[in-house]
Amino acid sequence: MAASLWMCRLRPRGLKGALKSLENGCITPQSKHSNSSAAVRSEVDQRKDQTDTTAERKPFYVLQEERLEQAERSVLINCPPKTNEKKFLKHLSSHGEINTCFFYESFGTYAVVEFSKKESIASLQDGTIIPSIQHEATVPFKSRLVSLKLNNPDDLSSVSSSIQCLRQSAIPINELVQKLSSADTIDQQLYTLTETYQLTEDNVRLRFLVCSLLKDIAAAYFPECTVKLFGSSVNGFGKLGCDLDMFLDLDGISGRNSKKTAGPFTLEYQMKRVSSERAATQKILSVIGECIDQFGPGCVGVQKILNARCPLVRFAHQPSGFQCDLTANNRIAIKSSELLYLYGSLDARVRALVFTVRCWARAHAITSSIPGAWITNFSLTMMVIFFLQKRDPPIIPTLDQLKGLAGASDKQLIEGHDCTFVSNISRINTTENTETLEQLLKEFFEFYGNFKPSVLNNMIHITEGKEQSKPDISPLHIQNPFEQLLNVSKNVNQTQLERFVSLARDSAWILQQDGMSHPLGAGAQPWGLAALLLPSASQTGGKGKKRRKREPASERIKSLLESLKNSKPNSVNGNGKRNFSTQSH
Ligand code: GTP
Ligand code: MG
């Protein structure tokens, strides 16, 4: 499609009937309480709602600032398991008006409490005591992670039998498969998967709160620093339970943007000098990592991984249950997150397809939480984006087209890389493409299932939305959108790529079979997407796996075929409905 099709068309769009559940990449309290039939809306409605909401979506950086400010007014409180919620809130409101409060479980019961004003935090901290512990000592670092103690444990009026704890983790895959099996269409299945797995409103709040707690620790050294979130916590593609990618931003301090003062003199700070930007980043992260380890309440298993391409400190934040990666000097990664957020905001099908492909890849161990030669979620997302750019007409614009729509304030050069692209979503035209998610899912698997050696000589390039010749011999080359000399899938080896291609081919084939596009029975029989998510033997691991690397998928197909064959006339049950094998292989 010609670039001009995406060109600027500023137009007013109303707020009516906004689909809150897909807004800003997380569900809101409204949709959280909706029942499942309401949650599974018709594709047409969803597409329409999506069209209505894009204009109301705030630019990425505005949303981040709002969330961070919200987090600065919040505290995390470890509560006794049967805290009386009413009394608890009454007690806390002596420090000021409370905006929101919710409870969750993670090695204990916790409450996230957001006050209306930041002064309430100072008041609460003023009234918080340092614990006196026998035989041990404490490091007196005052944070916004506190514990609620009952002054009189025998006072039964301070306890109640039930606090409603909100879930912060994704449902197991077998429950998801069941849920998907009761949908009516493959499109509904993809939307249901997205709604089930995406980050909830309270999970996003908790993520920003942990980020803000980290900032308090880093501020002990660098009072003007900020800690920002990037990656799937904010790019709209985060699944409940995904890691927390943080970035220590010292730009406010480093004087990158400072101007010389007028007059005859300028004062400058005396600072230690190091050999490179990378060395400075390593030193800063080393010190902050030490602080997190020594003083950070709830932070455990701190590892300083300073020699990585992107140095980082990795740790677990026990009170939230998040696995955290803290980096520094990583502004390009934030731009990548903003770009993905923008793509996910343009059309509801983008997020639905990315969530689905990520889930499918995880179910078949194409991706892994352990670093290695596997395809990463980030690479998979780029593959989906590339595929959607290549549809006819395209569903999303290329990065070059987004650059063409950028305004003066969008111009950004980071470390010599042009990271300019439009931030105002309403400047981007909606697509004319009306393909269903079912079609797109099938085509996605066909597209990548047909990755042939000749195609493999090409690299995936979302800047132009078309293949280009690979500059190296790595099996899969996905060009980093902003650091164009980097390959985001450099880690992927031939075996892993072949597994991906082979599974994509098998999945395309499965979806073409009779009975795969619609539910055939009243029971929770896996069909469509649900059938594609059935765990394969490849995950059972064990010896001999290498020799039989294509066997698991073929076995699964064999079984599905069997069940399809068996479900033909003679296996139609009493209700006129067919049966499928639900066994995993
Ligand atoms: P999850 O698997 O849900 O955590 O997805 P994620 O997108 O958060 O991926 P991950 O935590 O691995 O990385 C966080 C962010 O770092 C990504 O969203 C990218 O912006 C960036 N990133 C990840 N991998 C690469 C890479 O290989 N190259 C570059 N340049 N950036 C990467
Ligand atoms: Mg991540």
Short mmCIF file of C-alpha atoms in Angstrom, two decimals, residues 332 412-419 482:
data_model
loop_
_atom_site.label_atom_id
_atom_site.label_comp_id
_atom_site.label_asym_id
_atom_site.label_seq_id
_atom_site.Cartn_x
_atom_site.Cartn_y
_atom_site.Cartn_z
CA ILE A 332 15.97 2.95 23.16
CA GLN A 412 14.07 11.99 18.94
CA LEU A 413 17.67 11.03 18.42
CA ILE A 414 18.99 8.56 21.02
CA GLU A 415 22.67 7.66 21.01
CA GLY A 416 22.86 8.56 17.35
CA HIS A 417 19.79 6.48 16.39
CA ASP A 418 16.74 8.11 14.87
CA CYS A 419 13.85 7.06 17.12
CA PHE A 482 15.96 1.54 16.06
#
